[in-house]
Amino acid sequence: MKHLIFVTLSAFFFFVATGMGSETPGEEKNSTETVIAKAGSPEELNAVLTPDITSPEQRERFRQEINRHANILRAIENTVKVVAKWIAPSVVHIESFTVYSQHHATYEEAGSGIIIFRNQQYYILTNRHVLRDARPSNIKITLFDNRTITPKAVWSDAETDIAVLLVEEKNLIPAELGDSNESEIGEFVLAVGSPFGLSQSMTFGIISAKGRRALDIGDANVHLQDFIQTDAAINPGNSGGPLVNLQGEVIAINTAIASNSGGSEGIGFSIPMRMVMLVADQLIAYGKVRRAYMGVTLDGHFNMNKARALGLTRPMGARVTYVQEGSPAAHANFTVDDVILTFNGITVEDDKHLYNLVNLSEIDKDIPVTVYRGGNIYKIQIRLIEKS
């Protein structure tokens, strides 16, 4: 249709320009004189036919502009290069194998880890799924300088997929740990590890999102999730390696990817360092994680209609649907339809978020909670106990 319109308009202008179709029967045709425009000079012709070539002065201005913008990019580039050198000696490659005698099968896995220093001892943080049920003697750790060692002891937590290895090697370089709560979406990060066995590989990207929960990462036991999402390339073998900010601080442990191909598709997930260290410190101190217990059942389908029925403008926090008799929540006088808005100073996003906060809280310590109840806000102190 567009082509037809174009042809019709062309014909119209042709008729008008030549005078065709304008006279009436019996009228005498007016003589017309054809006017030909005067030809331009050879210089004008050359200017039309020759591509635009800027002057040396314009080229120099382009060069100055390139240098000005390139200096900004070089500053970021130089920062990344220094951070890569800074973090590299603290990253290790891990190989493990487990023999299941009842199935006559051997399970082999490879991943990465990060060296930390705690209580005058060196430890290595990694993912539990990198080790599975391997004995310390069946775990080989390759350091930055190609030394190979085995851990003295191993502790792990299935619900967070975090593992800690005690090592007795000397002259190790521990990583500097950052506060993952201070990290923001859009922040530049590096992912370091051994993708496909290629040790000390580094990729660059940003934090794409925070607070990713209820993900299917292939292990039904990983219930406590609060992942940082990144587009820095993470591939098989990166598990357990660090996610590092441009200050050289480890802010998360790389754990999983969302992928149809099995390789990086720009959606990787890392466990925030705040969660990692809460778990790691308990594994080091007790050999296990002491889970806190509150004693409430939460509404996993708290929607707009339910929120409005309670007098809220939108669903927020976590709604209580049941209070266990004799529980810490009962002693603190929680009731059904209470909506928990903050827990220990942290704004509660949903029921899964509160589940994480409770399970990773300190035991036998008064914790402030803000509750919406019947149109009013209440501040409650609750003392959690250890989950049996």
XYZ file of C-alpha atoms in Angstrom:
388
model
C 0.000 0.000 0.000
C 2.834 2.415 0.761
C 4.339 1.740 -2.646
C 1.008 2.412 -4.346
C 0.652 5.767 -2.530
C 4.154 6.735 -3.583
C 3.435 5.972 -7.263
C 0.153 7.886 -7.194
C 1.745 10.973 -5.698
C 4.581 10.849 -8.225
C 2.106 10.778 -11.094
C 0.227 13.726 -9.590
C 3.317 15.888 -9.354
C 4.308 14.921 -12.891
C 0.983 16.104 -14.276
C 1.145 19.386 -12.408
C 4.724 20.100 -13.415
C 4.122 19.470 -17.158
C 0.698 21.019 -17.326
C -0.916 17.784 -18.534
C -4.595 17.430 -17.820
C -5.010 21.151 -17.001
C -6.568 22.455 -20.258
C -10.226 22.212 -21.171
C -11.555 21.211 -24.602
C -11.265 23.999 -27.159
C -8.628 25.902 -25.250
C -5.422 26.769 -27.036
C -2.288 25.304 -25.535
C 0.064 27.877 -23.993
C 3.631 27.669 -25.142
C 6.008 26.834 -22.317
C 9.738 27.386 -22.055
C 11.959 24.741 -20.526
C 14.375 26.209 -17.994
C 17.631 24.394 -17.339
C 19.541 25.247 -14.137
C 23.022 26.562 -14.610
C 25.735 23.964 -13.931
C 27.843 24.467 -10.850
C 31.592 24.821 -10.777
C 33.933 21.796 -10.819
C 34.682 22.526 -7.154
C 30.997 22.236 -6.261
C 30.708 18.960 -8.174
C 33.774 17.610 -6.413
C 32.332 18.577 -3.006
C 29.174 16.589 -3.755
C 30.915 13.498 -5.080
C 33.720 13.368 -2.513
C 32.981 11.779 0.921
C 33.088 14.171 3.868
C 36.629 14.197 5.195
C 37.052 16.219 8.338
C 39.828 18.661 8.657
C 43.008 17.941 10.639
C 41.708 20.308 13.305
C 38.469 18.312 13.633
C 40.420 15.046 13.766
C 42.526 16.423 16.596
C 39.381 17.386 18.522
C 38.136 13.790 18.078
C 41.448 12.472 19.420
C 41.216 14.679 22.508
C 37.652 13.564 23.148
C 38.631 9.890 22.786
C 41.462 10.329 25.264
C 39.206 12.086 27.756
C 36.594 9.315 27.730
C 39.196 6.545 27.556
C 40.833 7.854 30.735
C 37.595 7.206 32.605
C 37.399 3.659 31.287
C 41.080 3.073 32.003
C 40.510 4.045 35.625
C 37.895 1.281 35.934
C 40.096 -1.105 33.970
C 43.076 -0.434 36.206
C 40.937 -0.949 39.307
C 39.756 -4.325 37.997
C 43.333 -5.374 37.224
C 44.515 -4.467 40.716
C 41.546 -6.207 42.366
C 42.283 -9.329 40.295
C 45.881 -9.379 41.549
C 44.725 -8.685 45.102
C 42.165 -11.504 45.326
C 43.927 -14.195 43.278
C 46.187 -15.593 46.064
C 43.136 -16.098 48.305
C 41.226 -18.272 45.823
C 41.743 -22.044 45.676
C 40.727 -24.888 43.403
C 39.009 -27.857 45.082
C 38.571 -31.425 43.866
C 36.726 -34.090 45.838
C 35.497 -37.621 45.377
C 33.138 -39.754 47.407
C 32.848 -43.527 47.211
C 29.391 -44.952 47.872
C 30.082 -48.596 48.643
C 26.446 -49.651 48.690
C 26.013 -48.428 45.107
C 29.569 -49.195 43.958
C 29.705 -45.654 42.621
C 32.161 -42.778 42.894
C 31.000 -39.187 42.938
C 33.544 -36.611 41.765
C 33.181 -32.865 41.972
C 35.318 -29.803 41.409
C 34.867 -26.217 42.452
C 36.503 -23.255 44.089
C 37.016 -21.822 47.549
C 38.176 -18.750 49.420
C 40.727 -18.569 52.248
C 39.713 -16.778 55.455
C 41.420 -16.255 58.810
C 39.326 -16.837 61.930
C 40.322 -17.429 65.570
C 44.005 -17.599 64.673
C 43.318 -20.387 62.167
C 43.084 -20.598 58.387
C 39.857 -21.907 56.893
C 38.490 -22.301 53.380
C 34.908 -21.434 52.531
C 33.130 -23.236 49.713
C 29.788 -24.798 48.785
C 28.650 -28.012 50.384
C 27.782 -29.461 46.988
C 31.454 -29.134 45.962
C 32.357 -31.621 48.715
C 29.204 -33.695 49.175
C 30.110 -36.462 51.631
C 33.816 -36.610 50.817
C 36.214 -37.374 53.642
C 38.992 -34.851 54.295
C 41.545 -37.275 52.846
C 39.546 -37.369 49.592
C 39.611 -33.594 49.153
C 42.475 -31.960 47.262
C 42.995 -28.212 47.522
C 45.263 -26.481 45.015
C 46.585 -23.120 46.157
C 47.479 -20.100 44.046
C 51.172 -21.108 44.011
C 50.291 -24.701 42.968
C 50.822 -26.222 46.414
C 48.321 -29.008 47.076
C 46.950 -29.693 50.555
C 44.146 -31.617 52.246
C 41.931 -30.251 55.009
C 42.214 -31.385 58.609
C 38.450 -31.147 59.219
C 35.286 -30.383 57.256
C 31.911 -29.042 58.399
C 28.906 -28.267 56.220
C 25.329 -27.048 56.349
C 22.836 -28.498 53.875
C 20.163 -25.799 54.332
C 22.477 -23.033 53.095
C 24.888 -25.112 50.947
C 27.862 -23.718 52.874
C 30.957 -25.683 53.919
C 34.060 -24.828 55.945
C 37.414 -26.615 55.732
C 40.084 -26.301 58.418
C 43.617 -26.246 56.952
C 46.938 -26.228 58.773
C 49.101 -24.915 55.948
C 51.164 -21.815 56.743
C 51.852 -18.674 54.728
C 48.342 -18.380 53.322
C 46.758 -15.120 52.220
C 43.202 -14.698 53.530
C 40.626 -12.660 51.673
C 39.211 -9.418 52.983
C 35.503 -9.833 53.708
C 32.927 -7.163 52.891
C 29.423 -6.463 54.164
C 26.963 -7.841 51.609
C 24.193 -5.713 53.145
C 26.007 -2.635 51.848
C 26.149 -3.946 48.270
C 23.748 -2.398 45.782
C 22.176 -3.326 42.481
C 24.326 -2.017 39.638
C 27.578 -2.370 41.585
C 30.575 -3.707 39.631
C 31.768 -7.155 40.735
C 34.250 -9.868 39.752
C 33.539 -13.593 39.921
C 36.641 -15.710 40.518
C 37.005 -19.470 40.351
C 37.738 -22.530 38.244
C 35.055 -22.772 35.540
C 35.418 -26.093 33.730
C 38.651 -26.647 35.675
C 40.297 -23.445 34.404
C 41.740 -22.176 37.682
C 42.026 -18.479 38.515
C 39.508 -17.407 35.876
C 37.905 -14.016 36.412
C 34.783 -12.483 34.930
C 33.345 -9.003 35.285
C 29.789 -7.758 35.635
C 27.327 -6.096 37.972
C 24.950 -7.050 40.753
C 21.700 -7.601 38.865
C 19.366 -8.165 41.828
C 19.282 -9.041 45.521
C 17.085 -11.176 47.750
C 16.414 -14.004 45.275
C 14.624 -16.788 47.176
C 12.695 -20.004 46.547
C 14.925 -20.959 43.614
C 15.135 -24.513 42.334
C 18.899 -25.037 42.352
C 18.835 -28.814 42.099
C 19.160 -29.551 45.805
C 15.921 -29.881 47.746
C 17.723 -29.380 51.058
C 18.747 -25.768 50.367
C 15.852 -24.042 52.122
C 17.604 -20.895 53.335
C 18.066 -18.736 50.252
C 18.808 -15.034 49.937
C 20.893 -14.944 46.766
C 22.625 -12.028 45.113
C 22.068 -12.226 41.348
C 24.893 -11.235 38.997
C 25.548 -11.182 35.269
C 29.273 -11.831 35.793
C 29.792 -15.144 34.000
C 29.511 -18.101 36.403
C 29.985 -21.607 35.044
C 30.366 -25.131 36.492
C 33.505 -25.022 38.621
C 32.880 -21.479 39.876
C 30.894 -22.857 42.816
C 32.434 -21.836 46.117
C 34.525 -19.057 44.597
C 34.184 -15.411 45.621
C 32.146 -12.559 44.231
C 34.325 -9.499 44.802
C 33.584 -5.772 44.754
C 35.940 -3.094 43.413
C 37.327 -2.570 46.915
C 38.726 -6.106 46.755
C 36.245 -7.356 49.365
C 34.444 -10.694 49.110
C 30.727 -9.943 49.303
C 29.322 -13.361 48.326
C 30.115 -16.993 47.466
C 29.162 -18.072 43.924
C 26.783 -21.014 44.029
C 24.392 -21.555 41.117
C 23.322 -20.485 37.642
C 20.043 -20.319 35.765
C 20.791 -21.951 32.425
C 19.194 -24.039 29.708
C 22.575 -25.050 28.301
C 24.510 -25.761 31.494
C 26.791 -22.773 30.838
C 26.581 -19.118 31.749
C 23.616 -17.239 30.348
C 24.137 -14.118 32.418
C 22.108 -15.199 35.454
C 24.263 -16.353 38.343
C 23.478 -16.594 42.053
C 25.773 -16.032 45.024
C 25.243 -16.443 48.777
C 25.677 -13.076 50.573
C 28.696 -12.920 52.878
C 26.530 -11.904 55.827
C 24.735 -15.261 55.622
C 27.927 -17.174 54.822
C 29.744 -15.946 57.932
C 26.759 -16.418 60.251
C 26.782 -20.078 59.213
C 30.573 -20.460 59.032
C 31.163 -19.054 62.512
C 28.686 -21.513 64.006
C 30.184 -24.430 62.083
C 33.612 -23.478 63.417
C 32.362 -23.008 66.994
C 29.913 -25.907 67.323
C 30.493 -28.163 64.324
C 26.900 -27.489 63.301
C 24.467 -24.612 62.857
C 22.206 -23.884 65.805
C 18.900 -22.868 64.245
C 16.674 -20.425 66.098
C 13.002 -21.220 66.634
C 10.127 -18.731 66.862
C 7.022 -20.939 66.791
C 4.752 -19.437 64.148
C 3.306 -20.575 60.836
C 3.384 -17.935 58.102
C 1.082 -17.233 55.165
C 2.870 -18.190 51.965
C 0.081 -16.620 49.860
C -0.339 -13.225 51.500
C -1.941 -11.235 48.682
C -3.643 -7.880 48.075
C -7.102 -9.064 49.116
C -5.864 -10.480 52.424
C -3.840 -7.343 53.099
C -6.824 -5.049 52.509
C -9.012 -7.213 54.723
C -6.542 -6.521 57.545
C -6.513 -2.786 56.798
C -3.227 -2.655 54.887
C -2.900 -0.886 51.545
C -0.784 -3.687 50.080
C 0.819 -7.001 51.093
C 3.913 -6.338 53.182
C 5.823 -8.239 55.811
C 4.784 -11.756 56.881
C 1.320 -12.703 58.136
C 0.993 -15.125 61.067
C -1.549 -17.928 60.565
C -0.728 -20.065 63.620
C 1.088 -19.659 66.942
C 2.539 -22.779 68.576
C 1.533 -23.156 72.199
C 4.466 -22.736 74.588
C 6.713 -21.311 71.852
C 8.730 -18.070 72.037
C 6.041 -16.423 69.887
C 3.329 -17.507 72.344
C 5.331 -16.152 75.297
C 5.676 -12.851 73.416
C 1.868 -12.769 72.869
C 1.855 -13.075 69.083
C -1.598 -13.796 67.633
C -3.098 -14.998 64.363
C -3.293 -12.238 61.718
C -0.342 -10.363 63.170
C 1.744 -8.993 60.302
C 5.455 -8.902 61.159
C 6.887 -5.800 59.510
C 10.428 -5.663 60.914
C 12.625 -8.230 62.633
C 15.736 -7.185 64.512
C 15.736 -3.847 62.694
C 15.392 -5.378 59.213
C 12.318 -4.744 57.057
C 10.595 -8.065 56.386
C 9.881 -8.534 52.680
C 7.821 -11.724 52.819
C 7.414 -15.031 54.659
C 10.547 -16.575 53.122
C 12.607 -13.572 54.135
C 11.401 -13.847 57.751
C 12.137 -17.590 57.719
C 15.750 -16.764 56.825
C 16.029 -14.046 59.448
C 14.695 -16.272 62.221
C 16.791 -19.308 61.319
C 19.987 -17.288 61.234
C 19.303 -15.295 64.401
C 21.134 -15.562 67.695
C 19.634 -17.840 70.336
C 18.679 -16.665 73.849
C 18.860 -13.000 72.921
C 16.024 -10.450 72.986
C 15.135 -9.416 69.444
C 12.936 -6.395 68.642
C 10.002 -7.042 66.319
C 7.503 -4.576 64.831
C 4.001 -5.969 64.333
C 0.888 -4.633 62.621
C -2.216 -5.744 64.509
C -5.800 -4.529 64.053
C -4.840 -1.180 62.596
C -2.095 -0.453 65.125
C 1.671 -0.889 65.278
C 3.188 -2.759 68.229
C 6.812 -3.211 69.267
C 7.497 -6.639 70.762
C 10.598 -8.266 72.240
C 11.030 -11.964 71.532
C 13.692 -14.361 72.817
C 14.298 -17.237 70.397
C 15.313 -20.739 71.440
C 17.274 -23.423 69.609
C 15.257 -25.529 67.199
C 15.150 -29.133 68.334
